[in-house]
PDB file of C-alpha atoms in Angstrom:
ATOM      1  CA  UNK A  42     110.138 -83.720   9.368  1.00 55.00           C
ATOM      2  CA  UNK A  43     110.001 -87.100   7.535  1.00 49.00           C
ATOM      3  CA  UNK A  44     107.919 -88.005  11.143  1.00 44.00           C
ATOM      4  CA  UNK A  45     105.767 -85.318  11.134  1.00 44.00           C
ATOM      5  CA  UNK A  46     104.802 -86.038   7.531  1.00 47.00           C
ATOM      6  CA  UNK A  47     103.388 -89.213   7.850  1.00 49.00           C
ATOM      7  CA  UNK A  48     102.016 -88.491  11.028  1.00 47.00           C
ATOM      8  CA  UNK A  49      99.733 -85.779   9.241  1.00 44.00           C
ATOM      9  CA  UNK A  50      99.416 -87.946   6.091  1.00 45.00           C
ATOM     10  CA  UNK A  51      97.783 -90.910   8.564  1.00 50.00           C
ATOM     11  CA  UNK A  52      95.413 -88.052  10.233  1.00 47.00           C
ATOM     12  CA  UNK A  53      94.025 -86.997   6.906  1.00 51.00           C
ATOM     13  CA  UNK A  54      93.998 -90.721   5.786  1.00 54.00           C
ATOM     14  CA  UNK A  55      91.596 -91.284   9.054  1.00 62.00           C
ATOM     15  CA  UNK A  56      89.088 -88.355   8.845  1.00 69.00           C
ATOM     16  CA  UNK A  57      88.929 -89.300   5.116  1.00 78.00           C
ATOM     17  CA  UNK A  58      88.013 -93.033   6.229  1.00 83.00           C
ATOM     18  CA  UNK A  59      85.941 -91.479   8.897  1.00 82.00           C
ATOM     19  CA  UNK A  60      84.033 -89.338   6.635  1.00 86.00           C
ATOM     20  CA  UNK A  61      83.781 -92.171   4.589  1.00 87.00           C
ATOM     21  CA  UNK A  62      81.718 -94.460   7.279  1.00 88.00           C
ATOM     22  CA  UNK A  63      79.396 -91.114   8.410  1.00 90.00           C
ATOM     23  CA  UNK A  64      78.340 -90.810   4.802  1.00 91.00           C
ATOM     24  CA  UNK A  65      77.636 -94.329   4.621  1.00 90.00           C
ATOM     25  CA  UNK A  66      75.843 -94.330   7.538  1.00 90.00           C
ATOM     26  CA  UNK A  67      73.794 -91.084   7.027  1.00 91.00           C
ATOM     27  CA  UNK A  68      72.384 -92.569   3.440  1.00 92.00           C
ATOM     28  CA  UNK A  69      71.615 -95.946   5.263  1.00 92.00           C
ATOM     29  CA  UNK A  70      69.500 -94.462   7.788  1.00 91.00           C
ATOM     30  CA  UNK A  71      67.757 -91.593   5.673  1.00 91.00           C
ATOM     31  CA  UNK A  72      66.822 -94.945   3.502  1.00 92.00           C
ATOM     32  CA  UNK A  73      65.471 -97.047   6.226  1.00 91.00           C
ATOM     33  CA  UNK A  74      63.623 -94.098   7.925  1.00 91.00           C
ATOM     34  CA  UNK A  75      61.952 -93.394   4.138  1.00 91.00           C
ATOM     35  CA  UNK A  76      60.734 -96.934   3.902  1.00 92.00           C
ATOM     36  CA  UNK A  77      59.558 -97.283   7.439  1.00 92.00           C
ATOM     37  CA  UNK A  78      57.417 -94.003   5.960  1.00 92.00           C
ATOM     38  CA  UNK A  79      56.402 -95.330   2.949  1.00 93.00           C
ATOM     39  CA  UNK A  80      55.114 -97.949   4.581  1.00 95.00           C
ATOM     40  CA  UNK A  81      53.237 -96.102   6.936  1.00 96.00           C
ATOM     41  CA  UNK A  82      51.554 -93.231   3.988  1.00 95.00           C
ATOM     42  CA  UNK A  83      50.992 -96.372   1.854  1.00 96.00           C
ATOM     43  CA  UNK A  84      48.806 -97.813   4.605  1.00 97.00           C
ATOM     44  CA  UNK A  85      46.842 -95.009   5.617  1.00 98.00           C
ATOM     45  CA  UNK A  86      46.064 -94.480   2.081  1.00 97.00           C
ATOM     46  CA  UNK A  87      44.389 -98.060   2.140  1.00 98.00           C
ATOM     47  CA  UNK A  88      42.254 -96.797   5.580  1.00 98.00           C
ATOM     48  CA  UNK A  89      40.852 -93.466   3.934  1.00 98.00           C
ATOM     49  CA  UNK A  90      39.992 -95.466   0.971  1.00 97.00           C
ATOM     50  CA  UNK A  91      37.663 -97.409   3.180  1.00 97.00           C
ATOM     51  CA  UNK A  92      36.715 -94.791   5.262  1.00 98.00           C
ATOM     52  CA  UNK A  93      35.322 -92.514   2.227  1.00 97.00           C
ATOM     53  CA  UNK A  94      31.898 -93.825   2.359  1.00 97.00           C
ATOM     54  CA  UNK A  95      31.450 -93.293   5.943  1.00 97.00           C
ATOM     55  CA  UNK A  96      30.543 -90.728   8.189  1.00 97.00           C
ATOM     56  CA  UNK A  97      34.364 -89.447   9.665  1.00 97.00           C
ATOM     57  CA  UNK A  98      32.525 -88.526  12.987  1.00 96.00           C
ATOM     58  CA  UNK A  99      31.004 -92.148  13.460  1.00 96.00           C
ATOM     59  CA  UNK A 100      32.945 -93.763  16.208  1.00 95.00           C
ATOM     60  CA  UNK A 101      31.426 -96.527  15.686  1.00 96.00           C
ATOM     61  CA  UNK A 102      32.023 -96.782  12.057  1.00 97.00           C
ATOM     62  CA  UNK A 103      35.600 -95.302  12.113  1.00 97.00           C
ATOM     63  CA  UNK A 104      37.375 -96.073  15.404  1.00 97.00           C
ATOM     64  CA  UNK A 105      38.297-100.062  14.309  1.00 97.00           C
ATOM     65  CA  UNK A 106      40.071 -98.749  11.193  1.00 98.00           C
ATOM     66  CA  UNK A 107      42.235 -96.463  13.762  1.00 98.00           C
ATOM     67  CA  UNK A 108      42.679 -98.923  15.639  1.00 98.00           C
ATOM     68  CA  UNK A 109      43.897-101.647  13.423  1.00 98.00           C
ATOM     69  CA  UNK A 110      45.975 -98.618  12.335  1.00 98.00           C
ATOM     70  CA  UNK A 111      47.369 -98.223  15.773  1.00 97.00           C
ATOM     71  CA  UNK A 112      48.043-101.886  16.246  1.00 97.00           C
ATOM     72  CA  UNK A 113      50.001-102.158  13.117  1.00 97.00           C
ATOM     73  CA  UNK A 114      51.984 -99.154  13.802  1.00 96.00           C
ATOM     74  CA  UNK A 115      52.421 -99.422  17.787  1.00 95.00           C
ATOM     75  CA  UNK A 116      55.333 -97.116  17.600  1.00 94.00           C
ATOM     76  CA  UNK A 117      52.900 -93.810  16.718  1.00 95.00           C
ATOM     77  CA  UNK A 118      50.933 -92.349  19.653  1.00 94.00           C
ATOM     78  CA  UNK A 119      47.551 -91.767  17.724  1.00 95.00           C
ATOM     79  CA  UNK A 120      45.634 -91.978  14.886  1.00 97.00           C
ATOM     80  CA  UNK A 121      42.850 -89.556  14.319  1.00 97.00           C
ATOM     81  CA  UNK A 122      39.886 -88.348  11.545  1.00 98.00           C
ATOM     82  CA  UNK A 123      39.835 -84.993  10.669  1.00 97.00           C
ATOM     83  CA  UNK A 124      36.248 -83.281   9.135  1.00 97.00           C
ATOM     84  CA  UNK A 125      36.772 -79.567   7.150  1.00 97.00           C
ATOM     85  CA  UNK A 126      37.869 -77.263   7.604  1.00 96.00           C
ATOM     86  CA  UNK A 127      40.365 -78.945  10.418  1.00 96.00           C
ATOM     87  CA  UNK A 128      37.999 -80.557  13.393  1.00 96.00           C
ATOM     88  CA  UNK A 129      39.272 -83.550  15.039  1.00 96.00           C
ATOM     89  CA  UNK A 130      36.591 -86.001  14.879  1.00 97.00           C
ATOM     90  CA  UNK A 131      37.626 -89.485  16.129  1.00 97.00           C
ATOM     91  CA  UNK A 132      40.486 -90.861  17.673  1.00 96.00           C
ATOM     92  CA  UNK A 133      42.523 -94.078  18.722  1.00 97.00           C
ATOM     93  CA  UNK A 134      43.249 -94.989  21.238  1.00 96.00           C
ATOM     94  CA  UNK A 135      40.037 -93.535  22.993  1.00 93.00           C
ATOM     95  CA  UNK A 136      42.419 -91.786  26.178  1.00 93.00           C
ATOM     96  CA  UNK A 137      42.508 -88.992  23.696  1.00 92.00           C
ATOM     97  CA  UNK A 138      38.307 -88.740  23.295  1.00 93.00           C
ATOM     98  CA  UNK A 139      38.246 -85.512  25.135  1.00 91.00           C
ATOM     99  CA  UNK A 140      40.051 -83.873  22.533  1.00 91.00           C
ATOM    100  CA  UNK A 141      37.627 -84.399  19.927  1.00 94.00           C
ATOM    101  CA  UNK A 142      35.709 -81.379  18.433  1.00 95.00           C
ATOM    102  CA  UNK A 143      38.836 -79.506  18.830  1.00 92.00           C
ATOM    103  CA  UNK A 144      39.325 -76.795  15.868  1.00 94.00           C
ATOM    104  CA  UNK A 145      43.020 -77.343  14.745  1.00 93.00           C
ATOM    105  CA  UNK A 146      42.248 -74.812  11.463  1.00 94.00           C
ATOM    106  CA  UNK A 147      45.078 -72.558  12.509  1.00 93.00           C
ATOM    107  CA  UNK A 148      48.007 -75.206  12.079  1.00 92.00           C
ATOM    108  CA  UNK A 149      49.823 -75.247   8.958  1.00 92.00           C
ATOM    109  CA  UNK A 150      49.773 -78.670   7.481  1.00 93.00           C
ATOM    110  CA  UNK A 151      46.030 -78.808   8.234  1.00 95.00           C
ATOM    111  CA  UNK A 152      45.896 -75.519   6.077  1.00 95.00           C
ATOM    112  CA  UNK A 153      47.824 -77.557   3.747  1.00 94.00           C
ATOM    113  CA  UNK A 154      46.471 -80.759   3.463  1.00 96.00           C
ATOM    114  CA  UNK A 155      42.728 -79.097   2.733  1.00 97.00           C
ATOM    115  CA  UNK A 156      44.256 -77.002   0.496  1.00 96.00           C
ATOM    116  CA  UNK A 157      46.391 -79.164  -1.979  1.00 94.00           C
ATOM    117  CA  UNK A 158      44.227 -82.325  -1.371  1.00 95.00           C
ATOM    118  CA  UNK A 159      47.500 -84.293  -0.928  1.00 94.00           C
ATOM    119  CA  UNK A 160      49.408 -86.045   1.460  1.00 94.00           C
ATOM    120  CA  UNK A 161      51.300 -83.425   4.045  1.00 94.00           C
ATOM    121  CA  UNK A 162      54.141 -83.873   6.739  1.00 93.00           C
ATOM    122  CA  UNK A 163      53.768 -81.445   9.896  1.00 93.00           C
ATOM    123  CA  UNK A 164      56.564 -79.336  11.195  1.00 92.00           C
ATOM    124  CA  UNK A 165      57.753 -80.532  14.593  1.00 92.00           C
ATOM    125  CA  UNK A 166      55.252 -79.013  16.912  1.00 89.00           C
ATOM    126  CA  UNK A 167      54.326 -79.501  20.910  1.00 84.00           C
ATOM    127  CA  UNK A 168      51.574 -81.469  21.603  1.00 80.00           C
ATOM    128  CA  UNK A 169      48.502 -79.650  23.207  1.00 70.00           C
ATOM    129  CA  UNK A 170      48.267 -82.742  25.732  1.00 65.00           C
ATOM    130  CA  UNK A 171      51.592 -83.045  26.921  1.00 73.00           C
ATOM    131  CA  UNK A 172      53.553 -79.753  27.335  1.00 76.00           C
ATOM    132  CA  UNK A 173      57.314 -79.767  26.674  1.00 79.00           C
ATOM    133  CA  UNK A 174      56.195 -82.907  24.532  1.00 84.00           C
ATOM    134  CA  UNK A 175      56.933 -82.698  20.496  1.00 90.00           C
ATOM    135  CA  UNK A 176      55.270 -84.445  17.772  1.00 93.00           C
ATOM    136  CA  UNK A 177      54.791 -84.580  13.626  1.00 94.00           C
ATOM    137  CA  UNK A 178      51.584 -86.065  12.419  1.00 95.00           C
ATOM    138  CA  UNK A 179      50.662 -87.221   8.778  1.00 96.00           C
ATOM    139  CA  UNK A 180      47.701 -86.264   6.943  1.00 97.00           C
ATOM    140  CA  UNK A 181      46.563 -88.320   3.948  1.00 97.00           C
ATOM    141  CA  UNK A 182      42.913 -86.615   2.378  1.00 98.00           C
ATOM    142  CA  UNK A 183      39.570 -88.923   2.408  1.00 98.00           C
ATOM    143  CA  UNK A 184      38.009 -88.954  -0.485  1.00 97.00           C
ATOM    144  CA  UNK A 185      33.866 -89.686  -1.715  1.00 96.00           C
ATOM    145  CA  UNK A 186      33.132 -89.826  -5.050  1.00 94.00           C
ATOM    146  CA  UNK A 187      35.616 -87.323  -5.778  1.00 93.00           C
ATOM    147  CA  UNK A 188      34.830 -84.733  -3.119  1.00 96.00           C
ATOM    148  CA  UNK A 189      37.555 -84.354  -0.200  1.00 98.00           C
ATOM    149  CA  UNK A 190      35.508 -85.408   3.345  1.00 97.00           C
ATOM    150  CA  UNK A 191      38.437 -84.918   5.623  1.00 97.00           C
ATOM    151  CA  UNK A 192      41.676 -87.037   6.321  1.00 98.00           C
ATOM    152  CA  UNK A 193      43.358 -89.920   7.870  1.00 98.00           C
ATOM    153  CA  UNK A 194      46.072 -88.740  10.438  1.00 97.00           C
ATOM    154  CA  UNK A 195      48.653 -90.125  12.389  1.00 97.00           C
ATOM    155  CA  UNK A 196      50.791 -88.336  15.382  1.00 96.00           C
ATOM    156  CA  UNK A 197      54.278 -89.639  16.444  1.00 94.00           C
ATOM    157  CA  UNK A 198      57.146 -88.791  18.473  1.00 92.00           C
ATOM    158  CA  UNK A 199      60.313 -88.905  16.626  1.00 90.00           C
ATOM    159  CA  UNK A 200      62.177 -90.373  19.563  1.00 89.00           C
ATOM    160  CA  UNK A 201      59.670 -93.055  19.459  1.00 89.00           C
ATOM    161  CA  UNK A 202      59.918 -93.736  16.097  1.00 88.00           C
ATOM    162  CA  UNK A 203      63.572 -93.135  15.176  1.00 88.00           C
ATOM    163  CA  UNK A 204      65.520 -95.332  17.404  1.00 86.00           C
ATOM    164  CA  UNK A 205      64.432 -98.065  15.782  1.00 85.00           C
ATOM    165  CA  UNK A 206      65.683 -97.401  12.523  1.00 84.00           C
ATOM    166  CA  UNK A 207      69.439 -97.105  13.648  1.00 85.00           C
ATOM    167  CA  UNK A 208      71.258 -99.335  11.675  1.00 84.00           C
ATOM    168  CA  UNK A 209      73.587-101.670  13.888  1.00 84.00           C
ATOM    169  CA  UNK A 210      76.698-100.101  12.539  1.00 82.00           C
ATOM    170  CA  UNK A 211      75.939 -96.834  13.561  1.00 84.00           C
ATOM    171  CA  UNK A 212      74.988 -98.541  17.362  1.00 81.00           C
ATOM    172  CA  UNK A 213      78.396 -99.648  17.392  1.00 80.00           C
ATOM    173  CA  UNK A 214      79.682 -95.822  17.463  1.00 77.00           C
ATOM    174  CA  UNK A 215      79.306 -95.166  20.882  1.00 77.00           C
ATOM    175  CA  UNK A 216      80.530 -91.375  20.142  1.00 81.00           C
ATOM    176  CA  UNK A 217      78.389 -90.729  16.926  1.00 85.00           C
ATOM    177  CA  UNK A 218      75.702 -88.884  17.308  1.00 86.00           C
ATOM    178  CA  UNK A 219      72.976 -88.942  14.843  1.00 90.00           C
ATOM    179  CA  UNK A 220      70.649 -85.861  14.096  1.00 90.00           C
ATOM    180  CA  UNK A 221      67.358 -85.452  12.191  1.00 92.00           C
ATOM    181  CA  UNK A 222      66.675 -81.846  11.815  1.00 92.00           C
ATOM    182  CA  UNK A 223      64.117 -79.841   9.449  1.00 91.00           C
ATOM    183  CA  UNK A 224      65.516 -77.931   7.112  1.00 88.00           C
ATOM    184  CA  UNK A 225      64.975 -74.997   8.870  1.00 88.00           C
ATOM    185  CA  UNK A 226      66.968 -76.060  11.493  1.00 88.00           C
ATOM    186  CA  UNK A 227      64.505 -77.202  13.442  1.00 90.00           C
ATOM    187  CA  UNK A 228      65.745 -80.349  15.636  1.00 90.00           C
ATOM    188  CA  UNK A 229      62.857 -83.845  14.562  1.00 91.00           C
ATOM    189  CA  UNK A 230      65.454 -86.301  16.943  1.00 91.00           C
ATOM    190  CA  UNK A 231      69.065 -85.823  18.454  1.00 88.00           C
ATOM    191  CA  UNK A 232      70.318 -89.421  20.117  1.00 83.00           C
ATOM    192  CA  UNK A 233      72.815 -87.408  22.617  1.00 77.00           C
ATOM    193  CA  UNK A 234      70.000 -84.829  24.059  1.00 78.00           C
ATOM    194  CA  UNK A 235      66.253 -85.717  23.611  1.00 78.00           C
ATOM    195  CA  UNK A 236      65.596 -82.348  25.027  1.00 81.00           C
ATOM    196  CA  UNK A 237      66.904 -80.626  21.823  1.00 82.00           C
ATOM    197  CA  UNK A 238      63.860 -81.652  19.821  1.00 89.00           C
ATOM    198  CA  UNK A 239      61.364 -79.190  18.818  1.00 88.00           C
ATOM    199  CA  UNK A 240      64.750 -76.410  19.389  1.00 84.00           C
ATOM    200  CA  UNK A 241      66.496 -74.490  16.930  1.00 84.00           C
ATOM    201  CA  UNK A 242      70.100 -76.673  16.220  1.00 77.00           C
ATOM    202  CA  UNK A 243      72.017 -74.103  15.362  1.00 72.00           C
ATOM    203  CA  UNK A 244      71.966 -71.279  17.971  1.00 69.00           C
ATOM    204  CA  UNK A 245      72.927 -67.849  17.370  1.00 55.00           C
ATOM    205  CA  UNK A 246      75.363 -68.125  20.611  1.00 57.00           C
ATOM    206  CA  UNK A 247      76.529 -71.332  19.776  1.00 59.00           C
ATOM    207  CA  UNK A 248      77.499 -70.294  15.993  1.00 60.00           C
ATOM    208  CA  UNK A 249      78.883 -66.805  17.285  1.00 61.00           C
ATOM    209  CA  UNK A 250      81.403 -68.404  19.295  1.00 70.00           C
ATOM    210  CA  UNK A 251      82.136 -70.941  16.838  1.00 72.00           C
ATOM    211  CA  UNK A 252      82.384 -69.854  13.036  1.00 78.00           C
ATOM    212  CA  UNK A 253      82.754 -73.380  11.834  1.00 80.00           C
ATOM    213  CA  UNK A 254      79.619 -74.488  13.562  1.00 79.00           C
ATOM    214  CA  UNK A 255      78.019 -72.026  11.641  1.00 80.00           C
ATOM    215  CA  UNK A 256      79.144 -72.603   8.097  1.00 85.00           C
ATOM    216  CA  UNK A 257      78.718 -75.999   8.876  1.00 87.00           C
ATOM    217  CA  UNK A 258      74.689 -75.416   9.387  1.00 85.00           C
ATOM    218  CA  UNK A 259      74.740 -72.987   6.384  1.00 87.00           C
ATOM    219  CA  UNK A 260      75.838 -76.009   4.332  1.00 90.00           C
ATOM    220  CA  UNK A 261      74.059 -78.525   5.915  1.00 90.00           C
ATOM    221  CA  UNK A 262      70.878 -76.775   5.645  1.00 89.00           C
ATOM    222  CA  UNK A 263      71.798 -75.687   1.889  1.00 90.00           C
ATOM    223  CA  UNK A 264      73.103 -78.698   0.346  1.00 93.00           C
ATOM    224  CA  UNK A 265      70.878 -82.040  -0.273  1.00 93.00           C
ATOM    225  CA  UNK A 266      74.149 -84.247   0.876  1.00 94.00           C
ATOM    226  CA  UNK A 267      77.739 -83.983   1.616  1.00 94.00           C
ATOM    227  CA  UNK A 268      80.330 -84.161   4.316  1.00 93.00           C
ATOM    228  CA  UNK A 269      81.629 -81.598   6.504  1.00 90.00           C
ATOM    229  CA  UNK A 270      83.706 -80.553   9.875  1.00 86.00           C
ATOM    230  CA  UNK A 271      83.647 -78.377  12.903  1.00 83.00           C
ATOM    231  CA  UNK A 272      85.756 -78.342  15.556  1.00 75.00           C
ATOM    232  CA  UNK A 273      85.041 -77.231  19.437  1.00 66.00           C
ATOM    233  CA  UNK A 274      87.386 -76.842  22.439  1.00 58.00           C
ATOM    234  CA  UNK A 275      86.689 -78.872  24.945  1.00 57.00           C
ATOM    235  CA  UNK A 276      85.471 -77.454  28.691  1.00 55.00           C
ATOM    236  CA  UNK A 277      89.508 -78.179  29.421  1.00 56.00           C
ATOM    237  CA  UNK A 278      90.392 -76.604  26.702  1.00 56.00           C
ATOM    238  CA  UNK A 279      93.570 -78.417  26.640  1.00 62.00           C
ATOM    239  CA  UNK A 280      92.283 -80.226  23.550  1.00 66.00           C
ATOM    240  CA  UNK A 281      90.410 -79.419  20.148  1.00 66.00           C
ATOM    241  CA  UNK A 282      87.993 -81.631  18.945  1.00 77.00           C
ATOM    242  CA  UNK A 283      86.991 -81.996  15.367  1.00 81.00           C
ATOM    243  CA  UNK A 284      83.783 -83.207  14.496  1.00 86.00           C
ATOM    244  CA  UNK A 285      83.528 -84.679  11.121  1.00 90.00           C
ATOM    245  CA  UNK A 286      79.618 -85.483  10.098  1.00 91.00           C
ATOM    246  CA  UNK A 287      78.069 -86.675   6.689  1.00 93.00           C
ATOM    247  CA  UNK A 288      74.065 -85.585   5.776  1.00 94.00           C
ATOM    248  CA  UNK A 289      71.606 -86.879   3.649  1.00 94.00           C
ATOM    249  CA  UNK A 290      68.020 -85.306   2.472  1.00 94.00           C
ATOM    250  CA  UNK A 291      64.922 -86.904   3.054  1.00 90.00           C
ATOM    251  CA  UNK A 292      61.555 -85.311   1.320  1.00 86.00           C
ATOM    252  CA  UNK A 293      58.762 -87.150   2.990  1.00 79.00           C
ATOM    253  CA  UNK A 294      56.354 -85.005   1.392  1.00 74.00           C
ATOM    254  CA  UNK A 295      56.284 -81.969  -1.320  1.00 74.00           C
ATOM    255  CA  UNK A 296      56.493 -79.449   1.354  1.00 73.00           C
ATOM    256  CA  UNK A 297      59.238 -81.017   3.767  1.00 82.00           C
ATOM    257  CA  UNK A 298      62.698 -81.665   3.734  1.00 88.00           C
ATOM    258  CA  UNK A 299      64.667 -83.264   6.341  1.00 92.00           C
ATOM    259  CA  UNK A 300      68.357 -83.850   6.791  1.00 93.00           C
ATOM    260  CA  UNK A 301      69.392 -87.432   8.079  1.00 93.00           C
ATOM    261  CA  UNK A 302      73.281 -86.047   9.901  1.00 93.00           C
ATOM    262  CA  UNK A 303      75.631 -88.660  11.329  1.00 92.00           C
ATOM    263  CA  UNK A 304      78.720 -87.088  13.584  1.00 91.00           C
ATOM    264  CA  UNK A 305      81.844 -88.296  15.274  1.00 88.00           C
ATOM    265  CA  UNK A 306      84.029 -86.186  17.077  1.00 84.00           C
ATOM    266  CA  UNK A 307      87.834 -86.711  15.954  1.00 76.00           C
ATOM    267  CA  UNK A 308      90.432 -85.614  18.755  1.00 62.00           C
ATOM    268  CA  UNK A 309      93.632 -83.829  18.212  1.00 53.00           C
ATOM    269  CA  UNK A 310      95.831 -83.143  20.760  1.00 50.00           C
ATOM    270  CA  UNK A 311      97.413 -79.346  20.699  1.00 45.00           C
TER     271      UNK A 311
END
């Protein structure tokens, strides 16, 4: 008994170390992926303020502040101009030319961004040139003495962008896997399965067959941070594995909400 005490005492001791580290981690990365944004808003603020006084549809005019843009921030696939009431009118790098002229009225942060005459975050959504493809773009508003001539825009895929703000700590958890989802589930970048962006996290089959799993996500999604755990048969099923994960909320704009999750599975034997 005295055994079997101790042994359970040490277990709860680990997860609560464990849980300790995710939460750690998941605040650390939510912070570095906010500055690497900041950074980013804060310069293409500085670009529409130049561009207000020209014409957004002047290539000429326009395409070497996208540019300089684009070589600053390597990492994003595109920066564009966008004329009312949601045209694209002038891109870098110029591979994406035969796109301009396109009417994108009908997407939502578009809608927004003319609307509130503020900075807006995108939902994840699949790019029009590359099927199966998922992006989010940035719009900042261009102003001219005080009248709103379009916006500033940048397009990025999340697995391009969030790799690189891994802290080292969390690259020496082989297991962990780290998830940025919207908070409507939505998956922004999963390090274990690429193909899960732009997919709902939290399947209805998934959380059916797993009721943890899905007052986990109900949580999760809820909460703004906190630490949580799940737990999953393996395809043996001779074992159980508990997954312990910490989240943290990051608001890159008014409208959006994302949640920064670090997990590590923690194996019990039955």
């Amino acid at each position: 008994a005295e055994h079997a005490r101790s042994r359970a005492e040490q277990a709860v001791g680990d997860v609560t170390n464990l849980a300790n580290e995710l939460e750690r981690l998941s605040a650390k990365t939510a912070a570095k992926l906010e500055r690497s944004l900041f950074t980013l808003v804060g310069a293409m603020g500085k670009t529409a303020a130049q561009l207000g006084p020209l014409d957004l549809k002047d290539a000429a005019a326009v395409r070497p502040h996208l540019e300089e843009l684009l070589q600053r921030f390597p990492d994003c696939d595109s920066f564009w101009t966008v004329i009312p009431p949601g045209h694209l009118a002038c891109v870098a790098p110029a591979v994406y030319e035969s796109a301009i002229g396109t009417d994108i009225t009908h997407q939502r942060h578009i809608q927004q961004v003319f609307e509130r005459k503020m900075p807006v975050f995108s939902s994840i959504f699949e790019l029009v040139e590359e099927k199966g493809r998922y992006a989010l773009s940035v719009q900042i508003p261009v102003f001219h003495q005080e009248r709103m001539t379009g916006t500033v825009a940048a397009v990025f895929r999340p697995e391009r962008i969030v790799p690189n703000l891994i802290p080292e700590e969390l690259r020496q958890h082989p297991a962990a896997r780290l998830w940025c989802v919207q908070d409507d589930g939505y998956v922004l970048y999963a390090n274990d399965d690429t193909h899960q962006i732009g997919t709902y996290l939290f399947q209805d089959r998934n959380c059916a067959k797993h009721p943890e799993l899905a007052r986990f996500a109900e949580r999760m999604l809820s909460e703004p941070a906190g630490i949580g755990c799940f737990r999953c048969p393996t395809s043996t099923r001779r074992h159980v594995i508990h997954r312990v994960a910490a989240w943290q909320t990051l608001g890159p704009s008014e409208s959006n909400r994302w949640k920064i999750v670090v997990i590590e599975p923690y194996e019990v034997n039955d």
